[in-house]
Coordinates of C-alpha atoms and ligand atoms in Angstrom, one line a residue:
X794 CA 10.2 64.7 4.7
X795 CA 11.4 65.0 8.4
X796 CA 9.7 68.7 9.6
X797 CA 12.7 70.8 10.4
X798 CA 12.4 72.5 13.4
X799 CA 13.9 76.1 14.8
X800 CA 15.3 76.0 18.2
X801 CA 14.4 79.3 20.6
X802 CA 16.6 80.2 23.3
X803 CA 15.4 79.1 26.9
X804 CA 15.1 82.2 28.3
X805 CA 12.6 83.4 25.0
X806 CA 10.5 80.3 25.3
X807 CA 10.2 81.2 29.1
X808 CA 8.8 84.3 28.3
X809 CA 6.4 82.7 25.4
X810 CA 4.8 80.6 28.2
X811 CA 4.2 82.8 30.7
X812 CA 3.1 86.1 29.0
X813 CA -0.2 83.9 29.2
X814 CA -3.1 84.9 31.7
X815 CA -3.2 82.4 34.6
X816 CA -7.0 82.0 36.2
X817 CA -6.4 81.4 39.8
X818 CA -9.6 80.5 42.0
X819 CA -9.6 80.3 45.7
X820 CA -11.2 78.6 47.9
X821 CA -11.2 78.2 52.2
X822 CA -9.3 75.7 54.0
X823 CA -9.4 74.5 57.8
X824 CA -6.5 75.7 58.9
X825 CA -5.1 72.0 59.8
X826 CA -5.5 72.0 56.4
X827 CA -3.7 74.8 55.4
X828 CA -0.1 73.9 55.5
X829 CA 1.2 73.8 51.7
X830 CA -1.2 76.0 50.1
X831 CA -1.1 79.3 49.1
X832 CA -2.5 82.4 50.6
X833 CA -5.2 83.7 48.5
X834 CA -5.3 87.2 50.3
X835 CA -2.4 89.5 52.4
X836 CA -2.6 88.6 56.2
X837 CA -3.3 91.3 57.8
X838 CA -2.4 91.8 61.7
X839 CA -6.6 92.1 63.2
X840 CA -4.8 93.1 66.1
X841 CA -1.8 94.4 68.2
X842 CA 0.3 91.6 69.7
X843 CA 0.9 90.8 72.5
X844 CA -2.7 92.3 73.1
X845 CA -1.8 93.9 76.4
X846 CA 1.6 94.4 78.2
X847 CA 2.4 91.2 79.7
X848 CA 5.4 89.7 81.4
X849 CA 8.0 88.0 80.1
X850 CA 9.2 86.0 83.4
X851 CA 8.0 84.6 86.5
X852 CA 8.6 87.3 89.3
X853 CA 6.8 90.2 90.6
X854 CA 5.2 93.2 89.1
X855 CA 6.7 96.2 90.7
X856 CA 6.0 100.5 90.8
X857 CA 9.5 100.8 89.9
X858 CA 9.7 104.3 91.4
X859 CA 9.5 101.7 94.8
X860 CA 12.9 100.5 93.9
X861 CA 14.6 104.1 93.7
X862 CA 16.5 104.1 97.3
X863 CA 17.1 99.7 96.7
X864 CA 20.5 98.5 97.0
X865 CA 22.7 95.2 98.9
X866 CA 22.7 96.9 101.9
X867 CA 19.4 98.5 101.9
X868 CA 17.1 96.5 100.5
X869 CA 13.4 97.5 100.1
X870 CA 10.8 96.0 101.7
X871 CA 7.3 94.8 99.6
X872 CA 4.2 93.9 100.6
X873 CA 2.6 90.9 97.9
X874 CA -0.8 91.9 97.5
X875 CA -1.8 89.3 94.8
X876 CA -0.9 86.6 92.6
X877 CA -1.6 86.1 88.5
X878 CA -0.9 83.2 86.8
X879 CA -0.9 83.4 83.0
X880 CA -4.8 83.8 82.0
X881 CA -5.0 85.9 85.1
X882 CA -5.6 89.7 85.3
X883 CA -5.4 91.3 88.6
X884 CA -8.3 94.1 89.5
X885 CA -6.9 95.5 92.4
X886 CA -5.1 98.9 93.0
X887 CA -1.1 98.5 93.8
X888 CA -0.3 100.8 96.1
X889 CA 3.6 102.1 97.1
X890 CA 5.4 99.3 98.0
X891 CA 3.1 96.5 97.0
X892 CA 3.9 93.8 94.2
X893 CA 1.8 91.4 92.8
X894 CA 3.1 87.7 92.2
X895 CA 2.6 87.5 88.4
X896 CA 3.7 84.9 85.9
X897 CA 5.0 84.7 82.2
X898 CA 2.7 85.7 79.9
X899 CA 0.3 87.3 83.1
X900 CA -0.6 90.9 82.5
X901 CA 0.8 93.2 83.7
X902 CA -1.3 94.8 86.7
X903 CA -2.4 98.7 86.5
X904 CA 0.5 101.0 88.2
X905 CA 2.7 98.7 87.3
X906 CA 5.6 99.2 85.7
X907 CA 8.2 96.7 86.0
X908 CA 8.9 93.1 86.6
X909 CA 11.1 91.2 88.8
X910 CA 12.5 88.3 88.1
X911 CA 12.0 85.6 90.9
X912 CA 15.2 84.7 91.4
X913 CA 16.4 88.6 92.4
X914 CA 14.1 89.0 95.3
X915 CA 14.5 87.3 99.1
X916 CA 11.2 86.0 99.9
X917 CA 11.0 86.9 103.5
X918 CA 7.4 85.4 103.8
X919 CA 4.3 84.6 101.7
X920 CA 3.5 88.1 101.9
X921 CA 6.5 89.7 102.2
X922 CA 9.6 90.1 99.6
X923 CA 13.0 92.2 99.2
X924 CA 14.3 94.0 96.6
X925 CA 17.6 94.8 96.3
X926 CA 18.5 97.1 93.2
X927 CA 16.6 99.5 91.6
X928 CA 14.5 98.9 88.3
X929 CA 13.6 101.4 86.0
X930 CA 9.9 101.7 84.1
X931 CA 9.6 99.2 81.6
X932 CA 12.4 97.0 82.8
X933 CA 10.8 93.5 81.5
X934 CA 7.8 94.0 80.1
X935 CA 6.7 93.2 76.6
X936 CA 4.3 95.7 75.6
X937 CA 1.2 96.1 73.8
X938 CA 2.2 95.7 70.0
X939 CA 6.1 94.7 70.4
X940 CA 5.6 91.8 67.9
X941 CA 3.1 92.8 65.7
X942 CA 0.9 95.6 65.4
X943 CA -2.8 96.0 64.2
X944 CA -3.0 96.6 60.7
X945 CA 0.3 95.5 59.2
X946 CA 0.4 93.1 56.4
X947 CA 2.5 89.8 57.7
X948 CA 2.6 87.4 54.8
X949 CA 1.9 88.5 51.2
X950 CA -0.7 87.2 49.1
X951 CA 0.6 84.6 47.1
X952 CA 2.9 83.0 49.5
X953 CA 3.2 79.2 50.5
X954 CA 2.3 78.9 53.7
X955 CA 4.6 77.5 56.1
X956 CA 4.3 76.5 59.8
X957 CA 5.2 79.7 61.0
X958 CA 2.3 81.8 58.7
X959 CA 0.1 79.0 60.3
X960 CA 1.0 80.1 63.6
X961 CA 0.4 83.7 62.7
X962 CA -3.1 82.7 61.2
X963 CA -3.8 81.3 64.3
X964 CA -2.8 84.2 66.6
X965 CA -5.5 85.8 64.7
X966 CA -8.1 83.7 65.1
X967 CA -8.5 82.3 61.1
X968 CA -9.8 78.5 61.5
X969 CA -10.9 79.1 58.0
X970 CA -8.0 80.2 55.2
X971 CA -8.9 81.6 51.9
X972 CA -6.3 80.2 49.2
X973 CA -5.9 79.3 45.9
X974 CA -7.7 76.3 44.3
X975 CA -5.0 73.9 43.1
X976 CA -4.7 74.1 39.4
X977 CA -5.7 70.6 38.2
X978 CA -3.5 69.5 35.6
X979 CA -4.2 66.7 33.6
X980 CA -1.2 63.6 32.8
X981 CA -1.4 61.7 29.8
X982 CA 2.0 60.0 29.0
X983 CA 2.0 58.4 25.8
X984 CA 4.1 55.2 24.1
X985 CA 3.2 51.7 23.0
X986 CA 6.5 50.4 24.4
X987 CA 4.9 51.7 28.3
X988 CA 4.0 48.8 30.8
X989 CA 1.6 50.0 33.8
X990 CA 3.7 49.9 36.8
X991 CA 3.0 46.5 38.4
X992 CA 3.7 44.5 35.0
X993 CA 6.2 42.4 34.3
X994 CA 9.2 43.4 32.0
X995 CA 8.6 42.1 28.3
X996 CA 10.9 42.0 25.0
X997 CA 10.8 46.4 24.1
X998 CA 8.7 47.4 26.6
X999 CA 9.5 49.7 29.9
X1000 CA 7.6 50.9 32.6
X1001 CA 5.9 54.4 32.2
X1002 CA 7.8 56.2 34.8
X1003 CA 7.2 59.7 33.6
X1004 CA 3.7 59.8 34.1
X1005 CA 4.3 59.4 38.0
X1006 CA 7.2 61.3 38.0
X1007 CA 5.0 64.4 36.7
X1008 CA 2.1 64.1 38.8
X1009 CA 4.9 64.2 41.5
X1010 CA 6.4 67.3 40.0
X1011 CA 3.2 68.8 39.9
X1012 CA 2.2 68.0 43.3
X1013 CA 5.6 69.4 44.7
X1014 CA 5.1 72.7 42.9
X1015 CA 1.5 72.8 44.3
X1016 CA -0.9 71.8 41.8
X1017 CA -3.6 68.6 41.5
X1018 CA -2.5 65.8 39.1
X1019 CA -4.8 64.5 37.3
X1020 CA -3.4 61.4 35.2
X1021 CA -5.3 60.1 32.3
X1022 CA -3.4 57.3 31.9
X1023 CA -1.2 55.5 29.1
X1024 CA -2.3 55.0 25.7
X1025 CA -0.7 53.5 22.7
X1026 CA 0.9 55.4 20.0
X1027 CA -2.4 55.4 17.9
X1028 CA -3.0 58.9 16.5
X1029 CA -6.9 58.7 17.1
X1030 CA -6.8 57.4 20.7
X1031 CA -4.5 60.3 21.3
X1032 CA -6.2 62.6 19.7
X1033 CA -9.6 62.0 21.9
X1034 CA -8.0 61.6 24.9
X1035 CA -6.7 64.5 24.4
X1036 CA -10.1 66.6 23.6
X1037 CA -11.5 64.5 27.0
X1038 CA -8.6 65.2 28.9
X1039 CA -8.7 69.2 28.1
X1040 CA -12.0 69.6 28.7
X1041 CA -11.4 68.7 32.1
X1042 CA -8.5 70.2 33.5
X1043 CA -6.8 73.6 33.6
X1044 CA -3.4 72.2 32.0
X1045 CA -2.6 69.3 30.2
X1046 CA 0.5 67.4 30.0
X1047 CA 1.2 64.8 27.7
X1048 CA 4.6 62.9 28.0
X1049 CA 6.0 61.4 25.0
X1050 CA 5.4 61.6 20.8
X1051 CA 6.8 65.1 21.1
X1052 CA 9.5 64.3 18.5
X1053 CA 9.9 64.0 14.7
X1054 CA 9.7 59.6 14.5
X1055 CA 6.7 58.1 12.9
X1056 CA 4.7 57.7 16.2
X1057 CA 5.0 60.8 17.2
X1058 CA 1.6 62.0 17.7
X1059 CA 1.9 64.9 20.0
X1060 CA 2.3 67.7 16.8
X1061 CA -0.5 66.1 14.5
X1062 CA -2.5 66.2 17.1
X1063 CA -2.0 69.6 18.4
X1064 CA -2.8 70.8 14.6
X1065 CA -5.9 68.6 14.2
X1066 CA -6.5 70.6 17.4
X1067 CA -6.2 73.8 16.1
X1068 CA -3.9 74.5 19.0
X1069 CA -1.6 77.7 18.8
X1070 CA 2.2 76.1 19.0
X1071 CA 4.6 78.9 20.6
X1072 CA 7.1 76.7 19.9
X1073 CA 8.2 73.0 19.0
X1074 CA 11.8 73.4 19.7
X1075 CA 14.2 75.1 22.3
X1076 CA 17.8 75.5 22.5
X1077 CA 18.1 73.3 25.6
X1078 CA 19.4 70.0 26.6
X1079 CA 17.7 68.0 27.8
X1080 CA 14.4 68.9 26.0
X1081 CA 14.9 70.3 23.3
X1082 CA 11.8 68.9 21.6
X1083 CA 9.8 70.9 24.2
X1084 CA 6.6 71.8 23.1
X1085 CA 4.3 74.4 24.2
X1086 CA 0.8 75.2 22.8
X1087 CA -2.5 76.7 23.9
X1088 CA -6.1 75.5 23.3
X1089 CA -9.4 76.9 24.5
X1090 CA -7.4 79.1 27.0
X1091 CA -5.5 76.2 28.4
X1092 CA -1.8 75.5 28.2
X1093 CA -0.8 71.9 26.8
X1094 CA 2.6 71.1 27.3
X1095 CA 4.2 68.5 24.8
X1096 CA 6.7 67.3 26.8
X1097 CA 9.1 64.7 25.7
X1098 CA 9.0 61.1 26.6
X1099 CA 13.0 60.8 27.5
X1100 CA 12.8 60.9 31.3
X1101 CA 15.7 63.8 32.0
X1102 CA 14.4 65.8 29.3
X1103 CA 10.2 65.3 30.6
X1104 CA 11.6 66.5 34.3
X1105 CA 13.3 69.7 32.6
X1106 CA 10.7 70.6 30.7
X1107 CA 8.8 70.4 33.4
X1108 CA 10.5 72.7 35.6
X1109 CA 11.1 75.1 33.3
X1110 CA 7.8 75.2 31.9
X1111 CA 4.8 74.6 33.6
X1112 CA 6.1 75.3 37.2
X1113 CA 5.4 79.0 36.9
X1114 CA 2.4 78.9 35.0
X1115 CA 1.4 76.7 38.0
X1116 CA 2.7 78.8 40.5
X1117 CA 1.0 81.9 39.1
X1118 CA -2.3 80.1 38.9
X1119 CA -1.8 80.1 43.1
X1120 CA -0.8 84.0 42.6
X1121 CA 3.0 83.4 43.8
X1122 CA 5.2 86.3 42.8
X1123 CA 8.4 84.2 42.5
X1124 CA 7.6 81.3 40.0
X1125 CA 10.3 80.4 38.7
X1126 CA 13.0 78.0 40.2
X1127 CA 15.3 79.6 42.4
X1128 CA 18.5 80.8 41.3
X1129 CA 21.6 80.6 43.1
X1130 CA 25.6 80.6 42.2
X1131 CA 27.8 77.8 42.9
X1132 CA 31.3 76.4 42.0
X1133 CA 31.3 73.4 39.5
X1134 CA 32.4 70.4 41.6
X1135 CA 33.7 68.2 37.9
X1136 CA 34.7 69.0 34.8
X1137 CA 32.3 69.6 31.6
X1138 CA 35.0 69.7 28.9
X1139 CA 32.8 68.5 25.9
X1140 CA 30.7 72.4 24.5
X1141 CA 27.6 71.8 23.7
X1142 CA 26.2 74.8 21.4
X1143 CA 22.5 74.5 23.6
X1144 CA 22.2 75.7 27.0
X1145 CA 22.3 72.4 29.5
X1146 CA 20.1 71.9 32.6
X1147 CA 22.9 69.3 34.6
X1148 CA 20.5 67.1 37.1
X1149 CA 23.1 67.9 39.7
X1150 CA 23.1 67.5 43.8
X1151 CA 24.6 70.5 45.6
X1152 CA 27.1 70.1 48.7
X1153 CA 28.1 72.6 51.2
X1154 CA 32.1 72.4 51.3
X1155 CA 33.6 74.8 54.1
X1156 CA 32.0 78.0 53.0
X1157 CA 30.8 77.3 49.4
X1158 CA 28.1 75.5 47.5
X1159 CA 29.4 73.3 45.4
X1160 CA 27.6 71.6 42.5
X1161 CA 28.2 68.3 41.0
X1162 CA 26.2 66.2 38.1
X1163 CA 23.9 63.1 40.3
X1164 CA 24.7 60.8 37.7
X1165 CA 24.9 60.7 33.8
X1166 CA 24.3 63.6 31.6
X1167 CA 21.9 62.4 29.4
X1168 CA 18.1 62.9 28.0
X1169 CA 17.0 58.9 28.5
X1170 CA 18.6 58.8 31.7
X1171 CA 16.3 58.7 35.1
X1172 CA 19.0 57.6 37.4
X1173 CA 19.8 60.6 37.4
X1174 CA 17.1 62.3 38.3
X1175 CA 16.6 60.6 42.4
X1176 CA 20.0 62.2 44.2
X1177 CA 18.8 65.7 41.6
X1178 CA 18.4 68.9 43.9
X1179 CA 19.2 71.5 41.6
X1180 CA 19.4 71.8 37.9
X1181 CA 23.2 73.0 36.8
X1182 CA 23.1 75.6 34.2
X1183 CA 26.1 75.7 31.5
X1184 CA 24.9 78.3 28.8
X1185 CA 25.4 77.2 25.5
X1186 CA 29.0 77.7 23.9
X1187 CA 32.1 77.1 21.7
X1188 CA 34.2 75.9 25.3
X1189 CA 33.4 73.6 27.4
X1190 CA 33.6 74.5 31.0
X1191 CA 36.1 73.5 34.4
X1192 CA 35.7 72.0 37.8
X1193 CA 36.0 75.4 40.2
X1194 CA 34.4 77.8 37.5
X1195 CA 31.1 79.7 39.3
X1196 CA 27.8 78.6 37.7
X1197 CA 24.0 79.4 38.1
X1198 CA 22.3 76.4 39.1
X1199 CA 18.4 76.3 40.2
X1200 CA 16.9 75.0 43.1
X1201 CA 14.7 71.8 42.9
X1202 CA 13.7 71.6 46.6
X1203 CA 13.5 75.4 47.4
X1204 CA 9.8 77.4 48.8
X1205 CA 10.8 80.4 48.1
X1206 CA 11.4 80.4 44.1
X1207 CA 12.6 83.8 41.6
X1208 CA 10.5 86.2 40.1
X1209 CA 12.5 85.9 37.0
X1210 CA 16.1 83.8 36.9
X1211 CA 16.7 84.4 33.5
X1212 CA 18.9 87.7 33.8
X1213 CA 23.1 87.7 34.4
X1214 CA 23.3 84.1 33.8
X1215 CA 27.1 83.7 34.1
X1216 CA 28.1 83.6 31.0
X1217 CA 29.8 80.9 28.3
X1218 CA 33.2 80.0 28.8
X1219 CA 35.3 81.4 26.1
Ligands
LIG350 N1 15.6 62.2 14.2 C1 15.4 62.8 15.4 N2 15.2 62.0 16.5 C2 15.1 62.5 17.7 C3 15.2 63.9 17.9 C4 15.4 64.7 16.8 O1 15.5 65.9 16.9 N3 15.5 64.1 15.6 N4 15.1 64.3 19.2 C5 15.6 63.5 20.2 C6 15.3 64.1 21.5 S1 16.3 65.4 21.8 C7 14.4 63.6 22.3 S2 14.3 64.2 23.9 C8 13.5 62.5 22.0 C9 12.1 62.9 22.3 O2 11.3 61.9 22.0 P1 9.7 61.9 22.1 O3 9.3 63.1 23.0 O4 9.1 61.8 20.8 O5 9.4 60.7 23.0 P2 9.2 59.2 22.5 O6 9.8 59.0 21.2 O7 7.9 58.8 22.8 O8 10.2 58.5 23.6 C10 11.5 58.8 23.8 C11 12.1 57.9 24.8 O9 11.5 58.1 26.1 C12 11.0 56.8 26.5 N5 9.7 57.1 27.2 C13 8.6 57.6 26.6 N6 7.6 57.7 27.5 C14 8.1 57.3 28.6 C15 7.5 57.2 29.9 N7 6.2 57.6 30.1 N8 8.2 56.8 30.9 C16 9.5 56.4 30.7 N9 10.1 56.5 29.5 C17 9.4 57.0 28.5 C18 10.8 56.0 25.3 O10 10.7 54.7 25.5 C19 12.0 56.4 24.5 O11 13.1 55.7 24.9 O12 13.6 62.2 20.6 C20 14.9 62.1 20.1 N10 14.9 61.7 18.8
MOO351 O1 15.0 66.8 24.3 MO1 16.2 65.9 24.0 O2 16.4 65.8 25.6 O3 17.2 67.4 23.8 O4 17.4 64.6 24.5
MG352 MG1 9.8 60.1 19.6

């Protein structure tokens, strides 16, 4: 008899996955290597910056009480006692109505209190300016500290770091970065119908997409893939692949057999297991036949072997248990509103996850399905940058209505996107 199976709602089977512990582990990076991963600890400012006061142009470095009497027809007279270049620090003492020459980025001599700019002086000879307006203290200098100061925390732990953070580690001297290990999760897409890539079509058979498709997934959301290949619908071969493949990684996903048909593996083996199932069955579509278990203190997600429904589960799933292992605060997808670009007039009692592409049309994002709506579908799944959310409902829903949708391609990613989902259309 065909095992009848209770549906969850999304937002619960969210919740069932990620109440589990995570077991990040760090490890240091060059920082040419650091772009991508994850800060394992705060950066903290080691020190004010700039360092010193410093000038922002090419000019002259003035005692701005000099300039007090300056105007067109008066101007002042100043003897240049010195020149800096950027690198440069001059030692001498500036006396009343000396400048020194100084460059951007130069600092700023002592008794100095202003710069200025090249272009508003008359260069009467190599020693000799004039000034013709009066500058007050502090007129173009950046000071000690203006950008950042010593002890403040920059970039939060947790957080994917970008070119800019790896200027900022830089400017503070880190060639070495401690961040997160990349969780290893382990691929093992199942189905005796699945060619290996490079083999010719035959009568039944296709060519496993999913697996690659995953370990893409995974690397995009900042993990290691691990694939342990394709294996026939044969319960045993499953089954020890399965025990090898756990025993290696800190995840394991297994595409395919999730189902209720007679080669569907995936719950026999997660029983012979003695796996902990949270569930077998969420109110989704695509994916409904999600599976989520535990075993040994590792996840393993059944996820199904229909392309559409594999990417879903995917996102939804082991993205944030993958992002917590890398101590991100924001795991989940990012959620943002848009306006639905077509029509969905068929209801569909489960929530839908739409592989849709977003535009920007005059002043609104507006989102639009990137081919057909369906679980079996990858065509879909190439133009996809957001996932279309229609909650569950008795109505279907109109072209202009505003909608949640969740963000494929996005860094920054939601603590939790599961609350004021705009509601069903009654
Ligand atoms: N009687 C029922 N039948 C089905 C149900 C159900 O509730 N009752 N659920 C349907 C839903 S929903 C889905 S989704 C699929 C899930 O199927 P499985 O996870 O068991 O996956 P398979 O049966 O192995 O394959 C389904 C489909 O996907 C293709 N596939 C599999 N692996 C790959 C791969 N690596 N790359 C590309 N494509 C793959 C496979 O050839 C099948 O076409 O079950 C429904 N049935
Ligand atoms: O998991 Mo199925 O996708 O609901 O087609
Ligand atoms: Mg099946």
């Amino acid at each position: 008899m065909v095992e009848k199976r209770k549906p969850i709602p999304v937002e619960e089977a969210v919740r069932k996955v990620i109440e589990n512990d995570v077991y990040p582990k760090t490890e240091k990076v060059s920082i040419e290597e650091a772009y991508g991963r994850f800060l394992a600890e705060d950066l903290v400012a080691s020190h004010d910056v700039p360092s010193f006061d410093r000038s922002p142009y090419d000019g002259f470095a003035i005692r701005s009480i000099d300039t007090k009497e300056a105007n067109s027809d008066q101007p002042v007279r100043f003897e240049v006692v010195g020149e800096i270049g950027a690198g440069s620090v001059f030692t001498g003492v500036v006396e009343p109505f000396q400048v020194v020459r100084i460059m951007t980025g130069a600092q700023i001599p002592a008794g100095c209190d202003a710069v200025v700019m090249l272009e508003l002086t008359k260069e009467i000879s190599e020693k000799e300016i004039l000034i013709k307006r009066m500058f007050k203290k502090g007129d173009n200098i950046s000071y000690q500290g203006e950008d950042t100061q010593k002890g403040s925390i920059l970039v939060n732990k947790g957080t994917q770091i970008n070119p800019g953070i790896v200027a900022l580690l830089a400017t503070f001297g880190y060639h070495e970065v401690t961040v997160t290990k990349k969780p290893i999760i382990g691929v093992i897409a199942t189905g005796s119908e699945l060619l290996n890539i490079d083999e010719p079509l035959a009568p039944g058979k296709i060519r496993n997409s999913n697996a690659y498709m995953i370990m893409a997934q995974i690397e995009r959301a900042g993990g290691q893939a691990e694939y342990f290949g394709k294996l026939d619908d044969d319960f045993d071969t499953c089954l020890s692949a399965t025990k090898e493949a756990l025993a290696q990684v800190d995840m394991l996903i297994t595409t395919g057999g999730v189902s209720v048909g007679d080669y569907d593996y995936v719950p026999a083996i997660l029983h012979e297991l003695g796996a902990t199932v949270f569930f077998n069955k969420v109110a989704m579509r695509p994916g409904s036949v999600t599976t989520v278990a535990k075993y040994d203190n590792k996840m393993i997600y059944g996820l199904s072997g229909n392309p559409s429904a594999c990417y879903v589960g995917f996102e939804l799933f082991v993205r944030p248990m993958l992002r917590r292992t890398l101590y991100n605060q924001f795991p989940h997808l990012q959620k943002v509103k848009a306006t639905l670009g077509v029509d969905f007039p068929k209801p569909n009692p489960f929530m839908r996850f739409v592989r849709a592409r977003l535009d920007y049309v005059e002043t609104q994002l507006v989102a639009s399905p990137s081919g057909v709506d369906k679980s079996g579908i990858v065509s879909s799944l190439g133009g996809a940058d957001c996932l279309l959310l229609l909650p569950g409902g008795t109505r279907g829903y109109e072209k202009g209505m505003l909608v949640d949708v969740l963000l494929l391609e996005d860094h920054q990613g939601s603590e939790w996107p599961w609350n004021n989902i705009v509601p069903s259309y009654r």
